[in-house]
Coordinates of C-alpha atoms in Angstrom, one line a residue:
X26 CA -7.1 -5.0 -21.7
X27 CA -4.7 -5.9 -24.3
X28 CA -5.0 -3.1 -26.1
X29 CA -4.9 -0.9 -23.2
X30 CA -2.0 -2.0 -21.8
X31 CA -0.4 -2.0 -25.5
X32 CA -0.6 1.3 -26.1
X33 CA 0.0 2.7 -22.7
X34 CA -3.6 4.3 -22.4
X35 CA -4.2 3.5 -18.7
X36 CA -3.1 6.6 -16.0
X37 CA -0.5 5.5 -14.0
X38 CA -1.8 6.7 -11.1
X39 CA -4.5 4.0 -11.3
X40 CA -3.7 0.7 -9.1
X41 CA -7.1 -1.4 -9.0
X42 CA -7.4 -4.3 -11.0
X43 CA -4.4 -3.9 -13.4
X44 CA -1.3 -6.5 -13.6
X45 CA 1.7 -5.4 -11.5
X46 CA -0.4 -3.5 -9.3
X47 CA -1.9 -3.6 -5.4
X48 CA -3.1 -2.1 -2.6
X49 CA 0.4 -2.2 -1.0
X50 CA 1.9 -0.5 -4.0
X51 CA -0.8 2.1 -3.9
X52 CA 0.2 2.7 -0.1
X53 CA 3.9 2.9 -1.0
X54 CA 3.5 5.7 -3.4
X55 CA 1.6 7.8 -1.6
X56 CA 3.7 7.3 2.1
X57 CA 6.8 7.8 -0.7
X58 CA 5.3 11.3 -2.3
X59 CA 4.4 12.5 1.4
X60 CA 7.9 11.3 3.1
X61 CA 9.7 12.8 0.2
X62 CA 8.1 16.4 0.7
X63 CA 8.7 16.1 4.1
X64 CA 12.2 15.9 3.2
X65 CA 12.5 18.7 1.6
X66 CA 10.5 20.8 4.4
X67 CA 7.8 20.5 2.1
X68 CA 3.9 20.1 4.4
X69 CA 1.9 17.5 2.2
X70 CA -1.5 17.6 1.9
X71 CA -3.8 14.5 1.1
X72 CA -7.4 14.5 0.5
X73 CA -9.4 11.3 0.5
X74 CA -12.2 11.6 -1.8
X75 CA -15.2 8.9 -1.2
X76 CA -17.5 8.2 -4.3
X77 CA -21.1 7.3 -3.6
X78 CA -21.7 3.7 -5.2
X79 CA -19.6 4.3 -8.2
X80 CA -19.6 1.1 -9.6
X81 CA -23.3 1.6 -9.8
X82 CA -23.3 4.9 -11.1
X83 CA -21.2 4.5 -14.1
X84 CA -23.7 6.3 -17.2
X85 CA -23.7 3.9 -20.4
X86 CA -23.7 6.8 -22.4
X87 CA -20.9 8.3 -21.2
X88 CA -18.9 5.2 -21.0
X89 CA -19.6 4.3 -24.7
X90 CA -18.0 8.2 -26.0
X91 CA -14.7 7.5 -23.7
X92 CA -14.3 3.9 -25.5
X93 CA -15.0 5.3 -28.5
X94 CA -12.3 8.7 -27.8
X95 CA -10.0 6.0 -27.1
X96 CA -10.0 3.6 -30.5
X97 CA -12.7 1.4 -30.0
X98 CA -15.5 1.5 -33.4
X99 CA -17.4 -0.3 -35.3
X100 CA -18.7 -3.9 -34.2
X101 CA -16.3 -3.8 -31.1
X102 CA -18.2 -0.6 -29.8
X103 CA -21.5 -2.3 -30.6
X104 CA -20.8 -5.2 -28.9
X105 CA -20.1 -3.4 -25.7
X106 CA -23.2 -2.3 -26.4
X107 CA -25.2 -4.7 -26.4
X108 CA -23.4 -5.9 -23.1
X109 CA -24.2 -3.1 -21.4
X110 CA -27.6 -1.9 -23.0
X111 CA -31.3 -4.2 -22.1
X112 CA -30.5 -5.3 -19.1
X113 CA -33.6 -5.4 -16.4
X114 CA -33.5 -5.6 -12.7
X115 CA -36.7 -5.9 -9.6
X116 CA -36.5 -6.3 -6.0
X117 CA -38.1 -9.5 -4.3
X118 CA -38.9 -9.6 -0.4
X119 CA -40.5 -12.7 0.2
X120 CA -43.2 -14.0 -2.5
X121 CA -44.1 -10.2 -3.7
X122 CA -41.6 -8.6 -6.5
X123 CA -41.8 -5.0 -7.4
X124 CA -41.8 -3.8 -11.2
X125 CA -38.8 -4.8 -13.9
X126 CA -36.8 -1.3 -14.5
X127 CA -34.6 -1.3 -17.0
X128 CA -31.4 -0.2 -16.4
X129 CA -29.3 2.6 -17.8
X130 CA -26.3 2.6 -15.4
X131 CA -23.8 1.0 -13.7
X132 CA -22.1 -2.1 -14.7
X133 CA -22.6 -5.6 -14.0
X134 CA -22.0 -7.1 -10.4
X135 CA -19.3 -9.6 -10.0
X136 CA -18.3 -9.4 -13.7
X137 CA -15.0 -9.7 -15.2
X138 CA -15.2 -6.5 -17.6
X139 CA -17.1 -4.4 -14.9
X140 CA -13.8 -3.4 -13.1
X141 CA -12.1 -2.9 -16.5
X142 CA -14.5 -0.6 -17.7
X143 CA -14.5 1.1 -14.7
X144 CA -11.2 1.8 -14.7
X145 CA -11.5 3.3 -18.7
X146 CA -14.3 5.5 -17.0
X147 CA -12.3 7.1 -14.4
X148 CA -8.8 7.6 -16.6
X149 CA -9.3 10.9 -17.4
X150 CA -10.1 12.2 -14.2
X151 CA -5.9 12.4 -13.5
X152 CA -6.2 15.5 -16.4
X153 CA -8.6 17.3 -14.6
X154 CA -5.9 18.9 -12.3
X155 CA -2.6 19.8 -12.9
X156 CA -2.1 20.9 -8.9
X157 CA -2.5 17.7 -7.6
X158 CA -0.8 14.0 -8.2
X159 CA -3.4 11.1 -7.6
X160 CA -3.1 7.6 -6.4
X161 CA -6.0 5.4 -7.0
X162 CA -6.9 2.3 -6.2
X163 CA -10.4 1.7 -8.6
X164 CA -12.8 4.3 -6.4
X165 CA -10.4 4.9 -3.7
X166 CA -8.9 8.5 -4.9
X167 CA -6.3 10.1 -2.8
X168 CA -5.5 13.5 -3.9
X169 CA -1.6 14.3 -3.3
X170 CA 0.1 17.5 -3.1
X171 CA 1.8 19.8 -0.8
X172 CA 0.4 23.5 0.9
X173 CA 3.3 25.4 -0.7
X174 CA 2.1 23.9 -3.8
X175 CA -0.8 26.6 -3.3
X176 CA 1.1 29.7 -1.9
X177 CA 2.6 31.0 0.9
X178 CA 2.4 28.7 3.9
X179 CA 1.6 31.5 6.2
X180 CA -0.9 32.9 4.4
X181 CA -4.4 30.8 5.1
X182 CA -7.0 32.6 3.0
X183 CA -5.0 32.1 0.3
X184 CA -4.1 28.2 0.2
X185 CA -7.7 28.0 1.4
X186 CA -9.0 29.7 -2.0
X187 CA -6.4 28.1 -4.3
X188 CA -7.2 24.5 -2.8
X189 CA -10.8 25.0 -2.9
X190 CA -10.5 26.1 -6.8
X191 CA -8.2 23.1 -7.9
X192 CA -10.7 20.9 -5.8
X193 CA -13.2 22.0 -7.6
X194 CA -12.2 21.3 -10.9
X195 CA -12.2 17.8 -9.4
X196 CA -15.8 18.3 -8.3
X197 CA -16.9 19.5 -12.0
X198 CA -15.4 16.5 -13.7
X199 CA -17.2 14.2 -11.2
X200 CA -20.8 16.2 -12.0
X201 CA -19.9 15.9 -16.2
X202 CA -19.3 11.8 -16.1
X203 CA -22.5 12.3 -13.2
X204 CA -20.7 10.6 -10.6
X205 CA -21.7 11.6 -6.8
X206 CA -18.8 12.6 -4.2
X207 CA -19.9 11.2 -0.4
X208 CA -18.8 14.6 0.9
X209 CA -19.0 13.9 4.8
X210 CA -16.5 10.5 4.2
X211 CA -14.0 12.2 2.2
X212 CA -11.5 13.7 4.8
X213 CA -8.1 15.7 4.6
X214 CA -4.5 15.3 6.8
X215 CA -1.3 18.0 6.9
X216 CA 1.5 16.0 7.6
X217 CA 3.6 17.2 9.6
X218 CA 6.5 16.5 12.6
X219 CA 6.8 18.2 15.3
X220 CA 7.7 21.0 16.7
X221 CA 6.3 22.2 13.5
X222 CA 2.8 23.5 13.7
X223 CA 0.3 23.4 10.3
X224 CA -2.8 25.3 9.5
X225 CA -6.3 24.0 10.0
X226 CA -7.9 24.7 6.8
X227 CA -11.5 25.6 5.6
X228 CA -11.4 23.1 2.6
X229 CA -14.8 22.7 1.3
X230 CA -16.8 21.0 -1.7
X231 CA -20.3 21.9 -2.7
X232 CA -19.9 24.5 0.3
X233 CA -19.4 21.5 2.5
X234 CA -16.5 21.6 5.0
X235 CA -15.0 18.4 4.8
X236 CA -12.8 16.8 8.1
X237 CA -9.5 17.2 8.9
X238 CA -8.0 14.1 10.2
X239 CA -5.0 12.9 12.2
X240 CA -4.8 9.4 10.8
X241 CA -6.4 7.5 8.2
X242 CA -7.1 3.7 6.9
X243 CA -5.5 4.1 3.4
X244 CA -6.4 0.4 1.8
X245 CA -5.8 -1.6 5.0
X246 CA -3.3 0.5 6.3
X247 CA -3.4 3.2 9.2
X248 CA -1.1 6.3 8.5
X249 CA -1.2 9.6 10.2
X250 CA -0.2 12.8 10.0
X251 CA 3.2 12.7 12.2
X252 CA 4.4 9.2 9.9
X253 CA 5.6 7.4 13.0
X254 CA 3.0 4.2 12.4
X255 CA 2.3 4.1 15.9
X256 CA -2.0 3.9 14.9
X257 CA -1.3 1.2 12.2
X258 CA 1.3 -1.0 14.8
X259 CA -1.2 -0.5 17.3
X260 CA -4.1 -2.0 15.8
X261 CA -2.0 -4.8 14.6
X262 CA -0.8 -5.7 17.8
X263 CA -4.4 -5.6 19.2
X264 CA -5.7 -8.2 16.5
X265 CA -2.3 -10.5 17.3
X266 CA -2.8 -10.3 20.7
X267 CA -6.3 -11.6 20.7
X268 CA -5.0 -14.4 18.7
X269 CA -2.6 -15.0 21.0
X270 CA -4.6 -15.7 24.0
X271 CA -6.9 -17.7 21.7
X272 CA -3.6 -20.0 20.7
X273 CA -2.9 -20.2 25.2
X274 CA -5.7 -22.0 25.7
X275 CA -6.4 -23.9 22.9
X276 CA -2.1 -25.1 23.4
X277 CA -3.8 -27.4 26.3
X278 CA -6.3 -29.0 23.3
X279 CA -4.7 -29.6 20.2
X280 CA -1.1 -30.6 18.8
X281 CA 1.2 -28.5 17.5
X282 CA 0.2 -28.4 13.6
X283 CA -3.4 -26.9 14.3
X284 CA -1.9 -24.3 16.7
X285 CA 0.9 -23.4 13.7
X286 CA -2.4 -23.7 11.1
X287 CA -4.4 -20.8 13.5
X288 CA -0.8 -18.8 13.5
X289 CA -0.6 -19.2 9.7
X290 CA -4.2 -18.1 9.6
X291 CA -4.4 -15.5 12.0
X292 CA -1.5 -14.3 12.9
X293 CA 1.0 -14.2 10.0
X294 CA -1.3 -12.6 7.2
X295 CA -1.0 -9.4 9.4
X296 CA 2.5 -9.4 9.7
X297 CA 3.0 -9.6 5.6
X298 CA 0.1 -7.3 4.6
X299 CA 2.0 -3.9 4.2
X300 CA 5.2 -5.2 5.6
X301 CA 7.7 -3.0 3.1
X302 CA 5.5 0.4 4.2
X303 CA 5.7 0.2 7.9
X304 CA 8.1 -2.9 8.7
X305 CA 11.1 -1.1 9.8
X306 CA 9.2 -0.3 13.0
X307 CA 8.6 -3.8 13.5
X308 CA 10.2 -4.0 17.7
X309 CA 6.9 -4.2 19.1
X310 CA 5.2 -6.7 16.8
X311 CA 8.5 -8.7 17.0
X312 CA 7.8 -9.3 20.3
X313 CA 4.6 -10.3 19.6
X314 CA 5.5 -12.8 17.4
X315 CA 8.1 -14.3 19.3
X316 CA 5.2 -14.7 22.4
X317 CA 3.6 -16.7 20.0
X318 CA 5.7 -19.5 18.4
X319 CA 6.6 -19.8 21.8
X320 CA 3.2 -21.0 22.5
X321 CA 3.3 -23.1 19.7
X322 CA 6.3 -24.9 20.6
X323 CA 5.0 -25.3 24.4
X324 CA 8.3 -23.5 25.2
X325 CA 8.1 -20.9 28.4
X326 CA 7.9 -17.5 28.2
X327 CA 12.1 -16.8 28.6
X328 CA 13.2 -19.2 25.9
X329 CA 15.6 -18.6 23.2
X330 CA 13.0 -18.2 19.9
X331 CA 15.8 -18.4 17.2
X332 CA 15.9 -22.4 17.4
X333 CA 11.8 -22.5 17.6
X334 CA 11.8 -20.3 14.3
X335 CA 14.3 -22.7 13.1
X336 CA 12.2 -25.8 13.9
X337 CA 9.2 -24.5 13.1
X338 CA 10.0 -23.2 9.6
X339 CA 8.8 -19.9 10.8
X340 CA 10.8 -16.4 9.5
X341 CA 11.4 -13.5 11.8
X342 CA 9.7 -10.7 11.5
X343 CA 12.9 -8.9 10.8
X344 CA 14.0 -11.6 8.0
X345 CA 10.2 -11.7 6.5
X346 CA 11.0 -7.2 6.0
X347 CA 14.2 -8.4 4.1
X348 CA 12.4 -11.0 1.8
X349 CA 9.5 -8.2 1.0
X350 CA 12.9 -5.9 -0.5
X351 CA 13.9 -9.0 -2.1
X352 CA 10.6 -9.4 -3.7
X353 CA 10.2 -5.7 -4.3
X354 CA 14.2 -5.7 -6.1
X355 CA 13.0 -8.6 -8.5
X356 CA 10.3 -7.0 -9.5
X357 CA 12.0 -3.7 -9.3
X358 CA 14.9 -5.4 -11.8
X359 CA 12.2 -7.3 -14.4
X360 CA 10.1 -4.1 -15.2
X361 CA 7.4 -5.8 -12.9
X362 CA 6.5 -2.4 -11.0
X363 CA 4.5 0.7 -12.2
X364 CA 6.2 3.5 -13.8
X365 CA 6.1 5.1 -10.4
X366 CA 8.6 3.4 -8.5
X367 CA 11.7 3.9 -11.8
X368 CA 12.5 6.2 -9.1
X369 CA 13.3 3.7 -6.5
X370 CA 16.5 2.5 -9.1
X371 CA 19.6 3.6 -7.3
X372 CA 22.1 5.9 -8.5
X373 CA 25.9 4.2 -9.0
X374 CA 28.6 6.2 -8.4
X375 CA 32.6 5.1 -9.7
X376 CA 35.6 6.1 -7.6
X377 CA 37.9 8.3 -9.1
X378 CA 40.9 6.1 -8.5
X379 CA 39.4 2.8 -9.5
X380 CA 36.5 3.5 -12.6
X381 CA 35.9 -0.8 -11.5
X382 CA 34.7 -0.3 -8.0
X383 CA 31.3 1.1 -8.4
X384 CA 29.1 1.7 -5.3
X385 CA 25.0 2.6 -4.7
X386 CA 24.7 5.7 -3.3
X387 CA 22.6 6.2 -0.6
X388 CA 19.7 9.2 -0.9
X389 CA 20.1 12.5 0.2
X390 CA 18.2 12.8 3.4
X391 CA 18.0 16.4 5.1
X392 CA 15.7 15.1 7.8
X393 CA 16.1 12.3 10.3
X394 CA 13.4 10.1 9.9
X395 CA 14.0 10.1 5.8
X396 CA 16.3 7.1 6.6
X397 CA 13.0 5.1 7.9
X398 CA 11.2 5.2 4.4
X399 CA 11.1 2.8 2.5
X400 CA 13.0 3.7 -0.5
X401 CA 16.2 4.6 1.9
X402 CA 15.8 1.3 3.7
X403 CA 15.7 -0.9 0.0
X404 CA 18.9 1.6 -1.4
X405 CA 20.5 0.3 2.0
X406 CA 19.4 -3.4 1.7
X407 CA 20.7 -2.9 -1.7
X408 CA 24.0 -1.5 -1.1
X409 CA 24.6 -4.2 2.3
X410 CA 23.6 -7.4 0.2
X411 CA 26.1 -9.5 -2.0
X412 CA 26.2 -8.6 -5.5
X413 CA 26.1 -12.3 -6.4
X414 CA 22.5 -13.0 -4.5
X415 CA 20.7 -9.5 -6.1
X416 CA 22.0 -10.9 -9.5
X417 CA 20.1 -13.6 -9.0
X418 CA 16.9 -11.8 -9.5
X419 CA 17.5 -11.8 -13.3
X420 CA 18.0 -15.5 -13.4
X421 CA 15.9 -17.3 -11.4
X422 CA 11.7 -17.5 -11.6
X423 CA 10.5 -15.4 -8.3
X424 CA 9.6 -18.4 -6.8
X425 CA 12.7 -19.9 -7.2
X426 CA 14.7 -16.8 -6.6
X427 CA 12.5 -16.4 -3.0
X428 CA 13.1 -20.3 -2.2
X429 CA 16.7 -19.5 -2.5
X430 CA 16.7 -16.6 -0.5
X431 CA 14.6 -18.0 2.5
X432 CA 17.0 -21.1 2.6
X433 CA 19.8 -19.0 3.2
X434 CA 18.0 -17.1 5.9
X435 CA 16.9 -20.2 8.1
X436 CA 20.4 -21.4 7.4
X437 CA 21.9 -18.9 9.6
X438 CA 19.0 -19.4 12.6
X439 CA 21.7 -21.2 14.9
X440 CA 19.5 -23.6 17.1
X441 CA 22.6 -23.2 19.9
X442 CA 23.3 -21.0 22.9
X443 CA 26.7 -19.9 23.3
X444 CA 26.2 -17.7 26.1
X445 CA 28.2 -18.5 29.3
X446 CA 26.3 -19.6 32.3
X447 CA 23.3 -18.1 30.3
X448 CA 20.8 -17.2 32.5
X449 CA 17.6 -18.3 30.6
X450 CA 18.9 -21.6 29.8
X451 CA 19.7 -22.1 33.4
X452 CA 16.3 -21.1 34.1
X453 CA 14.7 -23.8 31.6

């Protein structure tokens, strides 16, 4: 790994089971790539190729020549080797066992090097097409591009022909390192918003139409073709609402630090996972969560939430989207982010009358919902906070630097009403 990492040999483009890297990161680029063409009137394309048991397949042969193309020799190479090589395996159902078979693939389940040398495996799959980016996530490989990438819009046959041909130099690198492609789960989305209208294609591999789609689970997280995260809200709202009921009657059992335990449990993990993708359309779930620490408090329905959250040591769902920039800014400022996301650093641009007064400038958008991705929404959070409180980031530990931060926010929860003859406090 060490020496991997040391001389930059790892693709980029690869986001399982390296330092630095997730599954949300993996979602950001690839929302980022497609929102950014969309920008530009640009129609991404996305292909979602599924590989049949890959971990399994991975030939020891094969896998030996890469680590040797890439500076491993000697006793190094033999000792991988011997790790790999002599290893026996049988099925047992009950008290009968079928035949030892020795085993020439694949790599050893629940290992530490197996996803490592998986991911040397796979590397050089990024060079086998220079039409399309990737973003992967160990098996998990998106293909990324856009339709005039392949010719004239209007013209199907063509992007059909030129698609199909790039695709399958995809296809012939996954036959040469014998890997199989699950052809009826791999899938492909135009994105699009409307009124604009896109082609249905005849993409195919082996001669096998594959599905178009109109939204997809990328890692966890539902997107779809018009980018307005109605699916993905949906489905979260769904899981949180079941909880919810769950949390009304159990509120006539137990006291108020198992209710906030099931919340914590239950609830919250699905407001974080994925948060800096699709939080800024966060008005539904908000509601959602503000039903709930209602129910933990034992407060009715119509209460002011600001002084429960405050109580409660709960963050808004609005304040928890801010701390995910936060988080994403101090890694952004200590080199703590793939290469990918360099392009999230703002530009600074000096007033011609005062070369002091320097100010973030904000991304060109040409279309209206540009200002709801993410990397307008951080250049915005960057350019509204205080100087003093992003230069933090380079000072403090991220714990520290979050503690700090989160302080501040429940800070300004006022647990006060200073409404007039305020209805729901009337009501109370």
């Amino acid at each position: 790994m060490t020496y991997f990492n040391t001389n930059n040999l790892f693709a980029p483009q690869q986001y399982g089971f390296r330092p630095n890297c997730s599954t949300e990161l993996a979602a950001l680029e690839l929302m980022d790539r497609n929102i950014n063409a969309m920008n530009i009137n640009l129609t991404p394309l996305n292909i979602y190729l599924d590989l049949s048991k890959a971990f399994d397949s991975l030939d020891h042969h094969t896998l030996l020549s890469k680590l040797k193309y890439y500076g491993l020799h000697d006793r190094a190479l033999d000792l991988l080797n011997s790790y790999l090589s002599g290893r026996k395996q049988y099925v047992q159902l009950d008290n009968i066992s079928s035949d030892l078979h020795r085993v020439t693939c694949g790599i050893p389940q629940g290992s530490v090097m197996g996803p490592l040398l998986f991911n040397i495996f796979i590397n050089d799959i990024c060079n086998a097409t220079n039409k399309f980016d990737l973003v992967m996530y160990a098996d998990d490989t998106t293909l990324v591009s856009t339709l005039e990438n392949f010719g004239n819009i209007t013209d199907r046959a063509q992007l059909e022909t030129q698609i199909n041909l790039e695709i399958n130099k995809i296809t012939n690198w996954l036959i040469s390192n014998k890997l199989q492609l699950n052809i009826d789960k791999s899938k492909y989305m135009i994105f699009f918003k409307s009124p604009k209208k896109t082609p249905s294609l005849n993409i195919v591999i082996n001669n096998r139409k594959i599905e178009q789609i109109e939204e997809f689970n990328f890692l966890g997280i539902t997107i779809d073709q018009n980018i307005n995260w109605k699916s993905h809200t949906n489905k979260i709202s769904i899981k949180i609402s079941r909880v919810i009921g769950l949390l009304r009657k159990l509120q006539h059992v137990f006291p108020q630090y198992i209710l906030k335990t099931i919340y914590d449990s239950l609830i919250h993990p699905h407001f974080l996972y994925g948060l800096i993708v699709w939080g800024f359309q966060h008005q539904r779930i908000s509601k959602l969560q503000k039903r709930a620490v209602r129910l933990l408090a034992f407060q009715p329905y119509i209460s002011h939430t600001t002084p429960i959250f405050k109580n409660l040591i709960i963050l808004k769902l609005s304040d928890l989207y801010s701390l995910q920039l936060f988080k994403f800014h101090y890694k952004n400022t200590n080199n703590k982010l793939p290469a990918y996301f360099n392009s999230f650093i703002p530009d600074i641009s000096t007033h011609e009358h005062n070369l002091r007064a320097r100010t973030i400038r904000l991304p060109l958008t040409k279309r209206e919902f540009f200002v709801q991705s993410t990397k307008y929404q951080y250049i915005r959070f960057l350019r509204e906070t205080d100087q003093a409180i992003l230069n933090r980031s380079m000072t403090h530990s991220l714990p520290h630097f979050i503690f700090t931060i989160k302080t501040s926010m429940f800070t300004d929860y006022d647990p006060h009403c200073y409404v007039n003859n305020c209805y729901v406090c009337q009501n109370l």
